[in-house]
Short mmCIF file of C-alpha atoms and ligand atoms in Angstrom, two decimals:
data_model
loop_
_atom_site.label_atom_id
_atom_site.label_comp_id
_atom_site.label_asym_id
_atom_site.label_seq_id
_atom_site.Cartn_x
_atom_site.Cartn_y
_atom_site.Cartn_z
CA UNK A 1 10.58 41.90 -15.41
CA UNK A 2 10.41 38.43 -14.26
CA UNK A 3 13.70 37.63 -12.76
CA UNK A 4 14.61 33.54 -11.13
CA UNK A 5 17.13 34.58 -7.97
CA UNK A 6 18.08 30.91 -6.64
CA UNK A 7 18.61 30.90 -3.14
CA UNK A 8 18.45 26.94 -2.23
CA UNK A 9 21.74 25.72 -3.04
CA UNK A 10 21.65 23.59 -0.10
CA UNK A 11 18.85 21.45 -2.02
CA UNK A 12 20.97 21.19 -5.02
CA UNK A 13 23.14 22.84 -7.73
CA UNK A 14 23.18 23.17 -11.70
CA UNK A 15 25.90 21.32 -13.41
CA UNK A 16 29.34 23.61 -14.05
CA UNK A 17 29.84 23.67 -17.80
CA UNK A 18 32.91 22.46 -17.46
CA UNK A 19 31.90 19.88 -15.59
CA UNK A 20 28.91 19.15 -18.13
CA UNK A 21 31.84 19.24 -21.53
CA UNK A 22 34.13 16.39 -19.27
CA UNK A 23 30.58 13.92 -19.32
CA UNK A 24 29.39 14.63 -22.49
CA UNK A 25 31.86 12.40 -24.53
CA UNK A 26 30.77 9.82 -21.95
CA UNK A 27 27.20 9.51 -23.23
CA UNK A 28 28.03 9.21 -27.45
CA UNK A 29 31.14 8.01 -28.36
CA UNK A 30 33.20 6.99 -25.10
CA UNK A 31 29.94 4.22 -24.20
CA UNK A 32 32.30 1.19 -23.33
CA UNK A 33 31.46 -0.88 -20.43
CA UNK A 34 34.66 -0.72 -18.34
CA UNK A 35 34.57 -4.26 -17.49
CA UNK A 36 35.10 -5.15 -20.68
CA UNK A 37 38.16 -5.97 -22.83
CA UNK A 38 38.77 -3.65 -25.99
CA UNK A 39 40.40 -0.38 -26.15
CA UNK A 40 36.65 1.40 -26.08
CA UNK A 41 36.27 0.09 -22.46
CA UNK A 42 39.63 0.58 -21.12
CA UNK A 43 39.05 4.12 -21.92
CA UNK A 44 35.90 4.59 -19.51
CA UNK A 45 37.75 2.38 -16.76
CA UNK A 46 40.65 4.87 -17.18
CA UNK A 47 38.14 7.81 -16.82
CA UNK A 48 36.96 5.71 -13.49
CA UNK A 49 40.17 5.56 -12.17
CA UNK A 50 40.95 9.50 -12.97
CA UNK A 51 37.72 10.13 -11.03
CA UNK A 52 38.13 7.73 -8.45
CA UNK A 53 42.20 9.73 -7.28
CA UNK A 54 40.42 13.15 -7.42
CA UNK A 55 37.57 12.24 -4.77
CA UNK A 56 40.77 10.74 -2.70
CA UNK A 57 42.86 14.30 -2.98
CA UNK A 58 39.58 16.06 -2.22
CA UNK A 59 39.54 14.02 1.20
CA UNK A 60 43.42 13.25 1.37
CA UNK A 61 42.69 9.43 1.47
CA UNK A 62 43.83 6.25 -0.79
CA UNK A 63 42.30 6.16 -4.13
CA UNK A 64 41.23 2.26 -3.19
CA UNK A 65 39.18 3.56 -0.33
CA UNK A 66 36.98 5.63 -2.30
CA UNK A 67 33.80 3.70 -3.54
CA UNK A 68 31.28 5.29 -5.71
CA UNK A 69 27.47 5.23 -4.79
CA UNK A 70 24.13 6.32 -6.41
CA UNK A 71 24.07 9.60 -4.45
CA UNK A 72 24.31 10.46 -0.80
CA UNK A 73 21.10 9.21 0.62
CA UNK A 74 23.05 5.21 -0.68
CA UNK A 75 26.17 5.92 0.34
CA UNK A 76 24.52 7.04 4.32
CA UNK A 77 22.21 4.03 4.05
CA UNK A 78 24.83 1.54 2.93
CA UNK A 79 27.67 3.04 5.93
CA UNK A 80 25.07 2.83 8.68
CA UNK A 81 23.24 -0.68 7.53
CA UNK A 82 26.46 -1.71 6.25
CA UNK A 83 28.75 -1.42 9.55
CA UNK A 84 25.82 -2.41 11.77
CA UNK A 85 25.14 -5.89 10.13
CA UNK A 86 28.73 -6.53 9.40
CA UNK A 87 29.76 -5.70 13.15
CA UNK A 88 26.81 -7.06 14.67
CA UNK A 89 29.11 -9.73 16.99
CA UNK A 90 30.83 -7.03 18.18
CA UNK A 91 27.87 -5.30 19.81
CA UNK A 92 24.77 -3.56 18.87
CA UNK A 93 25.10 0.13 19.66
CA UNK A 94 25.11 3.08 17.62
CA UNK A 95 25.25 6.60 18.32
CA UNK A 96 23.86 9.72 16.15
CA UNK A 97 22.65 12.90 16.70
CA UNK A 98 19.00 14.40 16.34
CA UNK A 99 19.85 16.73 13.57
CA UNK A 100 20.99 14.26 11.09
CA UNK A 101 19.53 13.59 7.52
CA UNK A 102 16.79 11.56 7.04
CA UNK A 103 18.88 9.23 5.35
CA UNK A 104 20.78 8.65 8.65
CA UNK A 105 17.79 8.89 11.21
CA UNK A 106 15.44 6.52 9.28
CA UNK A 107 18.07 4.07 8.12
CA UNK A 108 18.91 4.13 12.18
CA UNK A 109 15.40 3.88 12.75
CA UNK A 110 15.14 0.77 10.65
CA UNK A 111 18.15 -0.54 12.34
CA UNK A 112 16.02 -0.36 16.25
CA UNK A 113 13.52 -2.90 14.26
CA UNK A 114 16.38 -5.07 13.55
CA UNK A 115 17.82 -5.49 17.09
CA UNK A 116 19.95 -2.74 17.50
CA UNK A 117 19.88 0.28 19.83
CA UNK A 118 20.32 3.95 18.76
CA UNK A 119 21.11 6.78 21.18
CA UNK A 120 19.96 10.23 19.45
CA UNK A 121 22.08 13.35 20.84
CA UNK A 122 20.66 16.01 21.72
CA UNK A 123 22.05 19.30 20.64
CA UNK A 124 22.30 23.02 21.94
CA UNK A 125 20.85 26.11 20.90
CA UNK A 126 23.14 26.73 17.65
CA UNK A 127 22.95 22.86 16.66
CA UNK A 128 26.13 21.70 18.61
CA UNK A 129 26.66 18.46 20.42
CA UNK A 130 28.07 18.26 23.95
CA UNK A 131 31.18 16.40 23.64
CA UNK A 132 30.73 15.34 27.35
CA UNK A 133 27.25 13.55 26.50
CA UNK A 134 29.28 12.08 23.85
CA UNK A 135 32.00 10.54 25.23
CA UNK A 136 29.17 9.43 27.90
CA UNK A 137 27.26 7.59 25.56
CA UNK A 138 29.87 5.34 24.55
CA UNK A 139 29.41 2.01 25.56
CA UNK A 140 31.02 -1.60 25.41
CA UNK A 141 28.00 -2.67 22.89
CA UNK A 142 28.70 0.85 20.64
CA UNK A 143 30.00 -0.15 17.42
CA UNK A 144 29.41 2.96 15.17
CA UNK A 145 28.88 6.61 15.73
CA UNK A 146 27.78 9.03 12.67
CA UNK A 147 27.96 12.55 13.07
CA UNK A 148 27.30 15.14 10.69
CA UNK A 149 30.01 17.31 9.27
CA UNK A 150 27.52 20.72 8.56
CA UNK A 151 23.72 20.29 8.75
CA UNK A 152 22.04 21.27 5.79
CA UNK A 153 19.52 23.16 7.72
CA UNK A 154 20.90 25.55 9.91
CA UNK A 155 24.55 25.08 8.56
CA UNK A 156 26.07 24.02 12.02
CA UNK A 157 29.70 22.52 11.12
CA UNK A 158 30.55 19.96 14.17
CA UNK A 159 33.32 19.15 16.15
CA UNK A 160 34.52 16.26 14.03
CA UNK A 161 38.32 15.98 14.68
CA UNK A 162 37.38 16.13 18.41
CA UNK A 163 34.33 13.61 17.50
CA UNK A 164 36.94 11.49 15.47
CA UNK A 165 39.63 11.48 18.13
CA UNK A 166 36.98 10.11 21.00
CA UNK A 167 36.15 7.53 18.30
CA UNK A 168 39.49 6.37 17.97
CA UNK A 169 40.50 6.60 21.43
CA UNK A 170 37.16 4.34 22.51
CA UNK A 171 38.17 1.85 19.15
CA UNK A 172 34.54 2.82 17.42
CA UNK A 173 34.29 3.77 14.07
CA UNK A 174 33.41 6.78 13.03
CA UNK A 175 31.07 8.01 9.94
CA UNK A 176 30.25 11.58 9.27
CA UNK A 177 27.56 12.26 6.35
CA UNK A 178 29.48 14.84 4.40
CA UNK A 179 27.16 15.92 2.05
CA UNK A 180 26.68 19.94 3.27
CA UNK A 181 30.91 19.96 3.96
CA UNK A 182 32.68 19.88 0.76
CA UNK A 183 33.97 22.72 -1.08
CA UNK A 184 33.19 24.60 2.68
CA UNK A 185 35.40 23.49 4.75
CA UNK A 186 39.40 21.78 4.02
CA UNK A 187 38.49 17.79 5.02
CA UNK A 188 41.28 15.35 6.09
CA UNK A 189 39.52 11.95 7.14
CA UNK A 190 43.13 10.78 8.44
CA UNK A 191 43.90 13.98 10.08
CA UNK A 192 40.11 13.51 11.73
CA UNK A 193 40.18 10.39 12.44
CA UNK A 194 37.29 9.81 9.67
CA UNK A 195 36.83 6.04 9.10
CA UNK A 196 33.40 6.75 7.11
CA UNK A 197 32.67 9.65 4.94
CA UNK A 198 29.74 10.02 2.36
CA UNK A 199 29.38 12.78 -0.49
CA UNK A 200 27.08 13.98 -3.13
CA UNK A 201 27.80 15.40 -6.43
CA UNK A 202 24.38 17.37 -7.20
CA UNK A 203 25.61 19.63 -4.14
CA UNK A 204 28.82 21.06 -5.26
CA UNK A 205 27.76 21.89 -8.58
CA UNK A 206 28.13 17.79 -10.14
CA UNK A 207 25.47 15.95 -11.15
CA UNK A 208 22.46 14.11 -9.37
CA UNK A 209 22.13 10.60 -9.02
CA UNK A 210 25.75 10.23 -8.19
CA UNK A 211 27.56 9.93 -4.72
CA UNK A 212 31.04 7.99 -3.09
CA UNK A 213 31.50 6.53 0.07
CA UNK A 214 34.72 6.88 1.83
CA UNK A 215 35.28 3.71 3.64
CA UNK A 216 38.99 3.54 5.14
CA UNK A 217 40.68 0.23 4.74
CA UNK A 218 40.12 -2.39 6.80
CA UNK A 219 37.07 -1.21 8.05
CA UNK A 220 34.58 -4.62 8.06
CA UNK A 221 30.93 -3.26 6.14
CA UNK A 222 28.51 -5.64 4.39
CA UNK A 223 28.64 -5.33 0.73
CA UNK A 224 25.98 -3.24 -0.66
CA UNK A 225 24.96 -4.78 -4.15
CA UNK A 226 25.38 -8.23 -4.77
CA UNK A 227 26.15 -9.14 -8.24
CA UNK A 228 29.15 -8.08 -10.31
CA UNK A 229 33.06 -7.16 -9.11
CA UNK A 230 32.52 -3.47 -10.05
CA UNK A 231 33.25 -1.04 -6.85
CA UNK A 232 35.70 -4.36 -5.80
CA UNK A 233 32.89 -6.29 -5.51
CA UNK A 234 31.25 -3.93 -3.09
CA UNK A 235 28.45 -2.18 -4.89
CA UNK A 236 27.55 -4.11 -7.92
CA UNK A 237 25.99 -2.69 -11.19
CA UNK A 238 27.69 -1.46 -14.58
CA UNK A 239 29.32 1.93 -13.28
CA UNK A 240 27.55 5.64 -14.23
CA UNK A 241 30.22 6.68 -15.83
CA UNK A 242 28.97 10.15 -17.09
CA UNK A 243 28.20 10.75 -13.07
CA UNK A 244 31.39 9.37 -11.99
CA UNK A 245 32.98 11.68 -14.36
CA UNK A 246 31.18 14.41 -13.34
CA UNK A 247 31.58 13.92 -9.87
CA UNK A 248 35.72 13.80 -10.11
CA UNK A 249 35.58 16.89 -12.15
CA UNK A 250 33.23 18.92 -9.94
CA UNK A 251 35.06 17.69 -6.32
CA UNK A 252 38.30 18.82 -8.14
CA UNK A 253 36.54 22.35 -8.37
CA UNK A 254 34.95 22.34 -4.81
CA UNK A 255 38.44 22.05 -3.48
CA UNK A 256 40.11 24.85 -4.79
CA UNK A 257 40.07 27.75 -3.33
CA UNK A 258 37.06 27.04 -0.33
CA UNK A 259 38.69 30.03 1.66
CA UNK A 260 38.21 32.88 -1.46
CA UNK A 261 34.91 31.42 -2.36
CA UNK A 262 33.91 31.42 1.86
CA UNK A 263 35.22 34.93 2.41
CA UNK A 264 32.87 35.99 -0.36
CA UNK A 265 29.65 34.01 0.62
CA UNK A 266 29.84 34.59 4.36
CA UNK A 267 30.07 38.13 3.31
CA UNK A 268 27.16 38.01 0.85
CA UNK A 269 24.70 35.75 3.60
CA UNK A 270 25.85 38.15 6.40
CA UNK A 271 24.53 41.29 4.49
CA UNK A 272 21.05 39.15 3.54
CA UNK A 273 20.89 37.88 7.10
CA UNK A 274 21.39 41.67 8.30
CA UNK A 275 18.74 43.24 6.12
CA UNK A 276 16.46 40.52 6.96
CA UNK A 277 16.44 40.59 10.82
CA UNK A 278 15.51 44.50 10.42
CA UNK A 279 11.75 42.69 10.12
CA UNK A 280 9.93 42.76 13.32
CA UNK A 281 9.80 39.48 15.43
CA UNK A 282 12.81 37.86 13.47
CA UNK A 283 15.66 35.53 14.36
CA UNK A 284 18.70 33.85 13.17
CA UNK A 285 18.74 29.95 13.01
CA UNK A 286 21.80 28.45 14.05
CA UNK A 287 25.15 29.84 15.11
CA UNK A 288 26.02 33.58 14.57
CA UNK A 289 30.19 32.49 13.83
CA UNK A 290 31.92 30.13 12.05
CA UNK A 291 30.71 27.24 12.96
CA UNK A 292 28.12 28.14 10.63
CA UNK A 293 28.60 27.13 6.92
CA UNK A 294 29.36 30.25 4.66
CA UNK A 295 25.90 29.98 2.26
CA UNK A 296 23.73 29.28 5.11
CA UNK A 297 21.09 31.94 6.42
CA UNK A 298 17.79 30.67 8.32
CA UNK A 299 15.55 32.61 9.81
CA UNK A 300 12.33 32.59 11.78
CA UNK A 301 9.30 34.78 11.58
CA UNK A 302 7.41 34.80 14.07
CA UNK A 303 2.98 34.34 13.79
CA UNK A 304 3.44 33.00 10.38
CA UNK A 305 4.08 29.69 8.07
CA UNK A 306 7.43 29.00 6.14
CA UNK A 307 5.03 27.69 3.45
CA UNK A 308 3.46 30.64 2.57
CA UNK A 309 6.51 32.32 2.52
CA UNK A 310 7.73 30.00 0.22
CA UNK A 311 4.45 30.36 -2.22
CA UNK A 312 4.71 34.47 -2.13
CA UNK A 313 8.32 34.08 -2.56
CA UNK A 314 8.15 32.20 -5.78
CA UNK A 315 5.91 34.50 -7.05
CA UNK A 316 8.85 36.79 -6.91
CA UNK A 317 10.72 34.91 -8.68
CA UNK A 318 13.14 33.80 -5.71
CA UNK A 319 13.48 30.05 -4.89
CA UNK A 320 14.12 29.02 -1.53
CA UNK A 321 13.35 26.25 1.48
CA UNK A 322 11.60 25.68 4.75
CA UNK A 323 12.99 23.72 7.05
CA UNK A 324 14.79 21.00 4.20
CA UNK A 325 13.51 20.33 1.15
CA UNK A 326 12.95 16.97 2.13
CA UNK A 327 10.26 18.13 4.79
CA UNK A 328 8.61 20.32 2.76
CA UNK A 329 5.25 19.07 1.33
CA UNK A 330 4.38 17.29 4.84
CA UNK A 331 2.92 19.76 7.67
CA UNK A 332 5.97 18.54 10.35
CA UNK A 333 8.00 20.79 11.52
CA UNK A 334 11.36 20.28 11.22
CA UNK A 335 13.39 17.88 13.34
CA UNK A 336 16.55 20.22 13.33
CA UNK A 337 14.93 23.37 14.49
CA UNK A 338 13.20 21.37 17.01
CA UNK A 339 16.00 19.79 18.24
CA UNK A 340 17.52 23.73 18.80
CA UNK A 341 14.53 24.05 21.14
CA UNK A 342 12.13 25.96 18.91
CA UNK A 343 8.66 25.66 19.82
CA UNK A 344 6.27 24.47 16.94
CA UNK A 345 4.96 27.49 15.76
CA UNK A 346 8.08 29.12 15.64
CA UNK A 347 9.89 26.26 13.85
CA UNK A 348 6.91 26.53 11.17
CA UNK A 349 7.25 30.00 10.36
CA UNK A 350 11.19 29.28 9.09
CA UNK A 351 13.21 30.09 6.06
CA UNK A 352 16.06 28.78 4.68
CA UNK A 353 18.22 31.07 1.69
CA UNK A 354 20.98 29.00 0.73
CA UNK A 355 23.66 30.67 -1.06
CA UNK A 356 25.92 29.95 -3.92
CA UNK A 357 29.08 30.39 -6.22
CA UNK A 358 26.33 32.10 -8.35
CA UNK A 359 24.51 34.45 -5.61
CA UNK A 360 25.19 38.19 -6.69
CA UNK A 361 25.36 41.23 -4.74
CA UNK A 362 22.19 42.18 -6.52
CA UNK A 363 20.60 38.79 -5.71
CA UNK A 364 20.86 39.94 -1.90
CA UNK A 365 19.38 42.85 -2.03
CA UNK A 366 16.64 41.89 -4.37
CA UNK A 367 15.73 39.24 -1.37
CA UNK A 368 15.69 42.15 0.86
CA UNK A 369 13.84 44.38 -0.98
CA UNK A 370 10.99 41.82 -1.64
CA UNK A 371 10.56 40.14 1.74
CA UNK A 372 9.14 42.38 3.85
CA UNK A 373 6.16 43.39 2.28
CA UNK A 374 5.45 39.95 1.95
CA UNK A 375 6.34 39.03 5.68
CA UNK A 376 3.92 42.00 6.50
CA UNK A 377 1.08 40.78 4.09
CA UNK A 378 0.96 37.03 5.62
CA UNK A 379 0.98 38.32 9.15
CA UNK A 380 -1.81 40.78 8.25
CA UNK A 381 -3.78 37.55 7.60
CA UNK A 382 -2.65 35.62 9.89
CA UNK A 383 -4.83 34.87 13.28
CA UNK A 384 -1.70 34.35 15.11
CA UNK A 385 -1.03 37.83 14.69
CA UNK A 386 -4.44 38.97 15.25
CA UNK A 387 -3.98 37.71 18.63
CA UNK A 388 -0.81 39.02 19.61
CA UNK A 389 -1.84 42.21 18.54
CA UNK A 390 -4.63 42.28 20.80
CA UNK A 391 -2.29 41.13 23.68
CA UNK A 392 -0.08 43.98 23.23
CA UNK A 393 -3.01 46.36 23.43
CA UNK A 394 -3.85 45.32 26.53
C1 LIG B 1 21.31 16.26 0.20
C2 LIG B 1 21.80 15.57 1.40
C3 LIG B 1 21.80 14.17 1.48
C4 LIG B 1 21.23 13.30 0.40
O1 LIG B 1 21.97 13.30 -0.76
P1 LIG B 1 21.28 12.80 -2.14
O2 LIG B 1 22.39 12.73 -3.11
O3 LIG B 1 20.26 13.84 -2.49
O4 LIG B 1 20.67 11.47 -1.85
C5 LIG B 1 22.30 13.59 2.62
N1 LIG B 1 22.79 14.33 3.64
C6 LIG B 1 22.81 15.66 3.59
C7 LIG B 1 23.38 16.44 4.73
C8 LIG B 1 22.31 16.34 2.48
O5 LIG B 1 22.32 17.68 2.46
#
């Protein structure tokens, strides 16, 4: 009776098979390098281009603006690096939030070593920003502001036309990381005044190792590999074309239908959420409406660790996350949850269940069925407990 119920689909997703059948010939017999000149390569620079106009009708952009990266930790790292060093006359300013990606807040980080000054938002209880602050923060030196689309922790979807209209207004540009927002929510980067957008394949169900950077025209960024024209002469290196491939196929899929597939999730995560916050000293992560994405459930426990969780929870067979995946394995609590104002010890005991075009019915309840006891065995060994227990008796 061992059953795998895979609840971290904010981490990353298995390949579609049809995604998988459109690479395949792309490994064997369709192996031309697109750059060069014989019918075998004009058949993989043809597949390029096919890719290339389905991220742009995913995002409702021009096919030239789409640019396609090693996976969305490059594409954040070359928007942020690349604007800031190619608009480093015009001033030295960037704006960001405390929530974002690691990608974002270390790359930014790197950038305050480098000369530049970074102003971190702060955020409310659910994850928000204030647009107030924001506008605030905008100075004569700001040259960039990035702003997450949906955090991949607690699911909070921003503000971004607002965000993208104060950008335009104040003549900044405007990235947003992405990653968590397609095939959740309908994007329009000219509708949202989007100048910036970057995207990963692994997490709608493409595969890893392959990303794009929207970058409308005009817009001045460094180039991010020198060497070869490929990318326009942007991002140099002989293309993955299986990934590209992959990535066009599987952004044509996130796209259809996001308000069937969200009606079903939010339904499914708002069951699990339900049966979960029936255990004692629980709480929900993140906003209760829709400004949450659909898959997204995290929750607290209170007196215990997220890590052990995680350990007993994989013993049932169930994969999940505490705080992000990228956290886990270091003893830090996360930034996001500490950003919504959650003390340490709460922010430790957190778990994220991440939901998925695959997540049954059955899955949910299976969850439900198995976390209590465990919830109950950890806090019967935890000191933390101990204590409180004693407290109450008094
Ligand atoms: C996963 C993720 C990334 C990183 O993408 P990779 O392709 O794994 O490098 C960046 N931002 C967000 C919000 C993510 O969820």
């Amino acid at each position: 009776m061992s059953r795998t119920v895979y609840m971290d689909y904010a981490a990353t997703t298995y390949v579609k098979p049809e995604v998988l059948s459109e690479m395949m010939p792309y490994f064997t017999e369709k192996y031309g390098n697109p750059s060069s000149f014989y019918s075998l390569s004009r058949e993989t620079k043809k597949a390029i281009d096919v890719s290339r106009e389905r991220v742009s009708k995913a995002l409702k952009c021009e096919i030239n603006e789409v640019f396609f990266t090693g996976g969305g930790s490059e594409a954040d790292n070359w928007a942020i690096k690349g604007i800031a060093f190619a608009n480093r006359k015009k001033g030295n300013h960037i704006i960001t939030t405390k929530i974002e990606h690691h990608a974002i807040l270390h790359a930014c980080e790197y950038l305050e070593t480098q000369g530049f000054d970074v102003t971190y938002l702060e955020v409310d209880s659910e994850g928000v920003i204030n647009l107030e602050d924001f506008k605030n923060a905008i100075t004569d030196k700001t040259i960039l502001v990035s702003i997450m689309f949906a955090n991949n922790e607690i699911g909070t979807i921003q503000p971004i036309k607002e965000i993208g209209e104060i950008c335009s207004q104040n003549k900044v540009l405007f990235h947003t990381d992405g990653v968590q927002a397609i095939g959740n929510i309908e994007i329009d980067v000219k509708a949202m005044h989007i100048d910036l957008l970057s995207l990963s394949a692994h997490k709608f169900y493409g595969p890893k190792g392959i990303g794009a950077l929207y970058i409308k025209r005009g817009v001045k960024i460094d180039n991010l590999i020198h060497g070869g024209g490929q990318e326009r002469a942007r991002r140099a290196g002989t293309e993955n074309i299986p990934g590209i491939v992959g990535l066009g196929k599987a952004i044509e899929l996130a796209v259809s239908d996001i308000e069937e597939k969200n009606k079903r999730l939010s339904s499914l995560r708002d069951k699990l959420v339900e049966g979960l916050l029936n255990i004692p000293y629980s709480k929900l992560n993140g906003p209760k409406d829709s400004k949450r994405l659909p898959g997204n459930a995290n929750i607290c426990f209170k007196f215990i660790e997220g890590e052990s969780i995680l350990l007993s929870l994989d013993f049932e067979g169930v994969c999940a996350s505490s705080g992000s995946a990228c956290t886990s394995g270091s003893l830090d609590p996360s930034h996001v949850l500490l950003a919504i104002g959650l003390p340490h010890e709460i922010a430790h005991g957190s778990l994220r269940l991440t939901l998925g075009e695959s997540t049954t019915l059955e899955d949910v309840e299976y969850v439900i069925q198995v976390l209590p006891p465990i919830i109950k065995r950890l806090r019967d060994m935890s000191p933390l407990w101990e204590d409180f227990l004693k407290g109450e008796k008094k």
